[in-house]
Amino acid sequence: MNEQNIFIVRCGEVALKGMNKPYFEKMLVNRIKKLLKKFDNVETYRHEGLIFVRADKKHDSEKIIGEISKVFGVASISPALECESELNAIGAAACELAMKLIEEKGIKTFKVSAKRADKNFPVKSPEIARIIGAKVLVGCRVLKVDVHNPDAEIFVDLRRDVSYVFEQKISGFGGLPLGTNGKGMILMSGGIDSPVAAWMMAKRGMMIEAVHFHSYPYTSQRAQEKVEDLARIVAAYVGRYRMHVINLLPVQEAIVSNCPEDETTILVRRFMMRIAEKLAAANGCQMLITGENLGQVASQTAEALTVTDATVNMPVMRPLIALDKVDIIEKAKEIGTYETSIMPYEDCCTVFLPKHPVTKPKLEKILESESKLDVDALVDAAVSRQEIIDIKP
Ligand code: ATP
Ligand code: MG
């Protein structure tokens, strides 16, 4: 009987990184350690190409698994039993697991699959599976073998020093460990899209910092709190980060007083990009990230995105660009932001919304409209008014 709960953690793509593999694995182990810090007596380490987590039995396994599965780079997790690399010991562990599965899930059929990492072990994998299967049949008489459609598949991972027996492979999100791919500034609104966009870039290893624009007093304090709530949900995956909060109202008022009404939205968006780029550069971000999605609204047509992009030099990552809204919503539900995103609060984009926004803006015409504004002064003033919020999970 093990004194601790043991979890085998498999890395997905991290395993393919050749020479960089140790670096990626180390980053992954560090992330897991960080998320498991709230539990005492937990050990996380690498061994023979796998990551192991050992936790005191007093901790709820579901909670431990919940935390590990939030770590980007984790492909799957298996709670496992550890035993001596000897067939009787493996058989006993397999029986213990089978009994648990009968009790908890009412399984009636099973099959055993075996993998022999230790090629010096005198029995080959298919034979190991057959021997352990026979032991389970003797130990748990209510069970039958079904190799095609079993209620449970029991895996044996036979290694040189110790072996592991497990049933479940709980899927992680995959991706790459956080911190292995630079840092991006996410333009975070209170909508469905931007938190998903931040999450998707972070899943590829990118650290984030955020900027949120409001139009107080046209937008409420509660609307901003909603964005902070969303940011905190994202922080459960990416850890602590900063959010720059900017009052965009003076910019919007200058646009409304000086420029054609139908260009308001696109002009406001260009200012958002400029301000975001300035903040990004000052805070070590190489890129901007938005939740824009081709054709979703007037400001996200091919022409509008081109005009928006023309304001900045930094690359703009738009991870949702080609997704359908239903897929974005599904993702938002999966990561836990959806319920907060749909709460009905006003956004600065809906303040001064033109009746008929241009859908195919021309850059020359937009530049002409902007020539009536002191762009640099407006941007600098907005940045200087920033408020910084520390976002913690
Ligand atoms: P929805 O999910 O309703 O589409 P959205 O946040 O995507 O909400 P859009 O008007 O489509 O709203 O805005 C496109 C992108 O512009 C957002 O994904 C976000 O990156 C950025 N953005 C919009 N409003 C703000 C804001 N108030 N603060 C920061 N970024 C914003
Ligand atoms: Mg959107």
XYZ file of C-alpha atoms and ligand atoms in Angstrom:
425
model
C 0.000 0.000 0.000
C 1.440 3.373 -1.026
C 1.803 6.058 1.634
C 1.419 8.765 -0.959
C -0.751 9.391 -3.976
C 1.354 9.270 -7.090
C 0.545 11.000 -10.351
C 2.320 10.399 -13.635
C 2.394 13.546 -15.752
C 3.097 13.282 -19.461
C 4.296 16.175 -21.538
C 2.986 16.447 -25.060
C 4.921 18.537 -27.507
C 7.554 19.280 -24.890
C 8.806 15.775 -25.538
C 9.524 16.664 -29.162
C 11.803 19.575 -28.447
C 15.082 17.744 -29.064
C 18.072 19.449 -27.483
C 15.816 21.871 -25.631
C 13.845 19.100 -23.979
C 15.486 19.429 -20.535
C 14.798 23.175 -20.548
C 11.128 22.713 -21.454
C 10.711 19.946 -18.892
C 12.307 22.048 -16.205
C 9.954 24.926 -16.969
C 7.055 22.496 -16.809
C 8.132 21.065 -13.456
C 8.518 24.598 -12.107
C 5.002 25.528 -13.201
C 3.549 22.407 -11.597
C 5.458 23.102 -8.382
C 4.145 26.650 -8.339
C 0.517 25.582 -8.723
C 0.880 22.855 -6.099
C 2.562 25.147 -3.581
C -0.694 25.490 -1.670
C -0.478 21.800 -0.672
C 2.177 20.785 1.835
C 4.193 17.563 1.460
C 4.078 17.450 -2.321
C 7.062 16.518 -4.434
C 7.400 17.094 -8.179
C 10.359 15.747 -10.127
C 11.521 14.367 -13.473
C 12.524 10.775 -13.835
C 13.199 8.672 -16.944
C 11.325 10.954 -19.341
C 8.250 11.366 -17.159
C 7.210 13.845 -14.520
C 6.062 12.511 -11.179
C 4.028 14.191 -8.489
C 3.874 12.581 -5.049
C 1.366 13.990 -2.629
C 0.475 13.120 0.914
C -2.647 10.922 1.049
C -4.471 13.569 3.083
C -4.807 15.770 -0.015
C -7.808 15.339 -2.283
C -6.528 13.733 -5.495
C -9.170 15.506 -7.578
C -7.856 18.870 -6.420
C -4.259 17.943 -7.185
C -5.254 16.728 -10.644
C -7.310 19.903 -11.180
C -4.230 22.023 -10.567
C -1.855 19.924 -12.676
C -4.279 19.885 -15.601
C -4.187 23.700 -15.693
C -0.473 23.673 -16.483
C 0.254 24.321 -20.152
C 2.494 21.644 -21.632
C 0.792 18.808 -19.751
C -0.668 16.263 -22.169
C -2.131 13.839 -19.635
C -2.155 12.823 -15.998
C -2.619 9.388 -14.441
C -3.102 8.660 -10.771
C -0.946 5.542 -10.383
C -0.025 2.773 -7.972
C 3.676 2.158 -7.520
C 5.136 -1.268 -6.911
C 8.247 -3.388 -7.227
C 9.189 -4.397 -10.780
C 8.279 -7.994 -10.182
C 5.244 -9.783 -11.587
C 3.622 -10.777 -8.273
C 3.894 -7.236 -6.946
C 2.526 -5.797 -10.195
C -0.297 -8.347 -10.090
C -1.188 -7.312 -6.534
C -1.237 -3.635 -7.526
C -3.403 -4.435 -10.576
C -5.850 -6.334 -8.317
C -5.964 -3.420 -5.872
C -6.790 -1.067 -8.735
C -9.376 -3.461 -10.211
C -11.132 -3.767 -6.835
C -11.296 0.008 -6.603
C -12.776 0.209 -10.102
C -15.405 -2.411 -9.242
C -16.351 -0.463 -6.122
C -16.314 3.015 -7.602
C -17.397 2.468 -11.206
C -19.018 -0.953 -11.140
C -16.814 -2.270 -13.949
C -17.525 -5.786 -15.179
C -14.891 -6.199 -17.883
C -11.281 -5.131 -18.252
C -8.138 -5.560 -20.268
C -4.492 -5.114 -19.362
C -1.995 -3.275 -21.558
C 1.674 -3.373 -20.662
C 4.739 -1.389 -21.633
C 8.211 -2.571 -20.763
C 10.523 0.456 -20.448
C 13.185 -1.870 -19.012
C 14.137 -3.971 -22.042
C 16.276 -6.226 -19.813
C 13.202 -7.506 -18.048
C 12.971 -11.151 -19.169
C 9.255 -11.122 -20.109
C 7.970 -9.176 -23.132
C 5.086 -6.684 -22.985
C 2.226 -8.816 -24.439
C 3.193 -11.653 -22.111
C 3.319 -9.288 -19.102
C -0.214 -8.105 -19.989
C -1.416 -11.723 -20.216
C 0.149 -12.731 -16.878
C -1.190 -9.677 -15.018
C -4.630 -10.178 -16.639
C -4.692 -13.750 -15.327
C -3.774 -12.522 -11.834
C -6.606 -9.977 -11.890
C -9.065 -12.685 -12.995
C -8.036 -14.811 -10.013
C -8.031 -11.858 -7.584
C -11.324 -10.322 -8.705
C -13.610 -13.171 -9.656
C -16.505 -10.968 -10.796
C -14.450 -9.559 -13.670
C -14.149 -10.833 -17.214
C -11.630 -9.953 -19.893
C -12.855 -8.015 -22.921
C -10.002 -6.948 -25.182
C -12.218 -5.067 -27.656
C -14.539 -2.978 -25.533
C -13.529 -3.212 -21.868
C -15.147 -1.143 -19.102
C -11.625 -0.372 -17.903
C -8.153 -0.642 -19.369
C -5.450 -1.280 -16.801
C -2.017 -0.068 -17.854
C 1.238 -1.493 -16.583
C 4.368 0.608 -17.036
C 7.249 -1.678 -16.111
C 10.452 0.220 -15.341
C 13.860 -0.770 -14.053
C 13.574 0.325 -10.416
C 9.805 0.466 -9.855
C 6.671 -0.085 -11.912
C 3.367 1.750 -12.212
C -0.173 0.524 -12.583
C -2.933 2.937 -13.570
C -6.226 3.194 -15.345
C -7.091 6.753 -16.264
C -5.339 9.124 -18.572
C -6.840 12.496 -17.786
C -6.218 14.932 -20.609
C -4.390 18.182 -20.029
C -4.523 21.150 -22.406
C -1.203 20.380 -24.103
C 0.686 23.415 -25.383
C 4.042 24.626 -24.077
C 5.149 25.642 -20.595
C 4.488 29.216 -19.658
C 7.501 31.459 -20.000
C 9.051 29.611 -22.946
C 7.717 32.020 -25.573
C 8.097 35.677 -24.719
C 5.496 38.073 -23.442
C 2.464 39.686 -25.056
C 0.157 42.573 -24.163
C -3.471 41.431 -24.362
C -6.145 44.029 -25.063
C -8.659 42.741 -22.568
C -12.313 43.729 -22.786
C -15.209 42.293 -20.836
C -16.369 40.222 -23.812
C -16.113 36.544 -24.580
C -13.224 36.757 -27.009
C -10.278 38.501 -25.406
C -9.904 36.249 -22.321
C -9.913 33.245 -24.670
C -7.308 34.928 -26.885
C -5.056 35.554 -23.863
C -5.470 31.962 -22.745
C -4.621 30.604 -26.194
C -1.392 32.557 -26.497
C -0.424 31.604 -22.947
C -1.040 27.995 -23.885
C 1.762 28.366 -26.438
C 4.111 29.454 -23.653
C 3.615 33.220 -23.842
C 3.486 35.241 -20.649
C 0.951 38.031 -20.627
C 0.326 41.495 -19.370
C -3.032 43.214 -20.004
C -4.514 46.564 -20.895
C -8.142 47.459 -20.398
C -9.854 50.594 -21.700
C -12.908 52.132 -20.090
C -14.880 55.326 -20.585
C -15.715 56.229 -17.011
C -18.232 57.694 -16.128
C -20.016 56.422 -19.263
C -18.892 52.931 -18.281
C -19.366 51.902 -14.667
C -17.014 50.789 -11.935
C -18.880 47.473 -11.973
C -18.020 46.991 -15.658
C -14.348 47.283 -14.774
C -14.720 44.856 -11.893
C -16.148 42.362 -14.337
C -12.984 42.641 -16.445
C -10.879 42.149 -13.321
C -12.921 39.025 -12.531
C -12.197 37.701 -16.019
C -8.529 38.569 -15.699
C -8.376 36.608 -12.445
C -9.877 33.524 -14.079
C -7.147 33.729 -16.729
C -4.591 34.144 -13.919
C -5.527 30.695 -12.605
C -3.661 29.394 -15.672
C -0.966 32.004 -16.160
C -0.234 33.173 -12.622
C 0.100 36.742 -11.468
C 0.292 39.573 -14.007
C -0.346 43.274 -14.346
C -3.313 44.993 -15.924
C -3.015 48.578 -17.117
C -6.325 50.378 -16.925
C -6.782 53.373 -19.190
C -9.565 55.915 -19.390
C -10.208 56.333 -23.104
C -12.906 58.961 -22.759
C -10.760 62.020 -23.655
C -9.623 60.205 -26.831
C -13.189 59.290 -27.706
C -14.422 62.827 -27.106
C -11.701 64.272 -29.326
C -12.657 61.838 -32.100
C -16.377 62.497 -31.792
C -15.865 66.273 -31.906
C -13.421 66.314 -34.821
C -13.927 63.305 -37.090
C -16.730 61.774 -39.207
C -19.224 59.834 -37.132
C -19.059 56.632 -39.199
C -15.297 56.369 -38.571
C -15.552 56.604 -34.772
C -15.103 52.909 -34.058
C -12.124 52.365 -36.320
C -10.446 55.552 -35.092
C -10.962 54.500 -31.468
C -9.486 51.112 -32.255
C -6.407 52.702 -33.778
C -5.877 54.640 -30.573
C -6.301 51.491 -28.502
C -3.551 49.842 -30.551
C -1.204 52.803 -30.231
C -1.670 53.022 -26.473
C -1.308 49.261 -26.091
C 1.905 49.280 -28.138
C 3.364 52.022 -26.003
C 2.546 50.122 -22.812
C 3.847 46.894 -24.337
C 7.186 48.431 -25.261
C 7.562 49.924 -21.793
C 6.863 46.588 -20.125
C 8.954 44.113 -22.051
C 6.229 42.731 -24.352
C 7.172 41.851 -27.931
C 3.652 41.574 -29.276
C 0.071 42.701 -28.919
C -2.754 40.181 -28.576
C -6.411 40.820 -29.395
C -9.584 38.761 -29.497
C -10.406 39.955 -32.999
C -12.098 37.551 -35.319
C -12.458 37.958 -39.073
C -15.789 39.441 -40.068
C -17.288 39.399 -36.557
C -18.162 43.106 -36.504
C -17.578 46.188 -38.674
C -14.157 46.800 -37.125
C -13.002 43.274 -37.946
C -13.426 43.110 -41.701
C -10.260 42.502 -43.726
C -10.133 46.223 -44.594
C -10.736 47.372 -41.019
C -8.068 45.026 -39.616
C -5.600 46.324 -42.201
C -6.295 49.907 -41.165
C -6.042 48.965 -37.476
C -2.722 47.195 -38.000
C -1.248 50.144 -39.870
C -0.942 52.074 -36.574
C 1.556 49.767 -34.929
C 4.958 48.237 -35.613
C 4.682 45.338 -33.206
C 3.255 42.055 -34.476
C -0.411 41.673 -33.518
C -1.432 38.162 -32.523
C -5.065 37.326 -33.195
C -5.387 33.691 -32.162
C -9.172 33.659 -32.725
C -9.034 35.130 -36.200
C -10.427 32.088 -38.026
C -12.591 30.493 -35.356
C -16.375 30.478 -35.454
C -18.157 32.128 -32.550
C -19.598 28.779 -31.405
C -16.067 27.407 -31.068
C -14.898 30.465 -29.141
C -17.876 30.103 -26.794
C -17.097 26.436 -26.258
C -13.509 27.315 -25.363
C -14.680 30.085 -23.009
C -16.889 27.565 -21.220
C -14.045 25.080 -20.992
C -11.648 27.559 -19.399
C -14.330 29.030 -17.154
C -14.651 32.614 -18.421
C -17.965 32.330 -20.283
C -20.387 32.893 -17.398
C -18.570 36.070 -16.392
C -18.179 37.322 -19.974
C -21.914 37.220 -20.678
C -22.804 39.374 -17.681
C -24.404 42.455 -19.201
C -22.131 45.422 -18.551
C -21.314 48.270 -20.895
C -17.958 48.458 -22.708
C -16.125 51.551 -23.887
C -16.610 50.356 -27.485
C -20.367 50.726 -27.100
C -20.079 54.322 -25.923
C -20.365 56.686 -28.932
C -21.202 53.765 -31.214
C -21.891 55.121 -34.724
C -25.226 54.179 -36.333
C -23.556 53.012 -39.542
C -19.865 52.266 -38.948
C -17.647 52.039 -42.041
C -16.971 48.430 -42.878
C -14.396 49.073 -45.607
C -12.320 51.984 -44.300
C -9.645 53.471 -46.558
C -6.346 54.250 -44.868
C -5.871 57.625 -46.652
C -9.279 58.803 -45.503
C -8.650 57.646 -41.921
C -5.281 59.413 -41.889
C -6.950 62.568 -43.109
C -9.483 62.392 -40.285
C -6.733 61.755 -37.760
C -4.791 64.788 -38.993
C -7.386 66.878 -37.125
C -6.213 65.342 -33.849
C -3.046 65.710 -31.822
C -2.479 61.981 -31.844
C 0.764 61.866 -29.842
C -0.549 64.163 -27.136
C -3.740 62.133 -26.774
C -1.779 58.875 -26.544
C 0.744 60.259 -24.049
C -1.991 61.738 -21.880
C -3.898 58.441 -21.871
C -0.791 56.472 -20.920
C 0.099 58.926 -18.166
C -3.364 58.462 -16.626
C -2.961 54.688 -16.394
C -3.849 52.815 -13.273
C -2.047 49.525 -12.657
C -3.824 46.575 -11.108
C -2.084 43.478 -9.814
C -4.042 40.444 -11.044
C -3.707 37.357 -8.867
C -5.396 33.979 -9.303
P -17.082 40.057 -27.804
O -16.717 38.792 -27.153
O -18.401 40.562 -27.404
O -16.789 40.102 -29.243
P -14.806 41.545 -27.654
O -14.039 41.814 -26.432
O -14.242 40.646 -28.645
O -16.131 41.076 -27.130
P -14.859 43.443 -29.801
O -15.579 44.696 -29.996
O -15.068 42.339 -30.734
O -15.170 42.943 -28.338
O -13.319 43.871 -29.711
C -12.301 43.218 -30.413
C -11.033 43.154 -29.579
O -10.586 44.462 -29.218
C -11.246 42.474 -28.250
O -11.151 41.078 -28.365
C -10.133 43.062 -27.429
O -8.891 42.418 -27.685
C -10.078 44.485 -27.908
N -10.935 45.344 -27.071
C -12.214 45.716 -27.283
N -12.675 46.483 -26.275
C -11.651 46.620 -25.400
C -11.489 47.294 -24.140
N -12.485 47.973 -23.588
N -10.295 47.201 -23.519
C -9.284 46.509 -24.073
N -9.386 45.856 -25.244
C -10.546 45.906 -25.908
Mg -15.079 40.149 -30.469
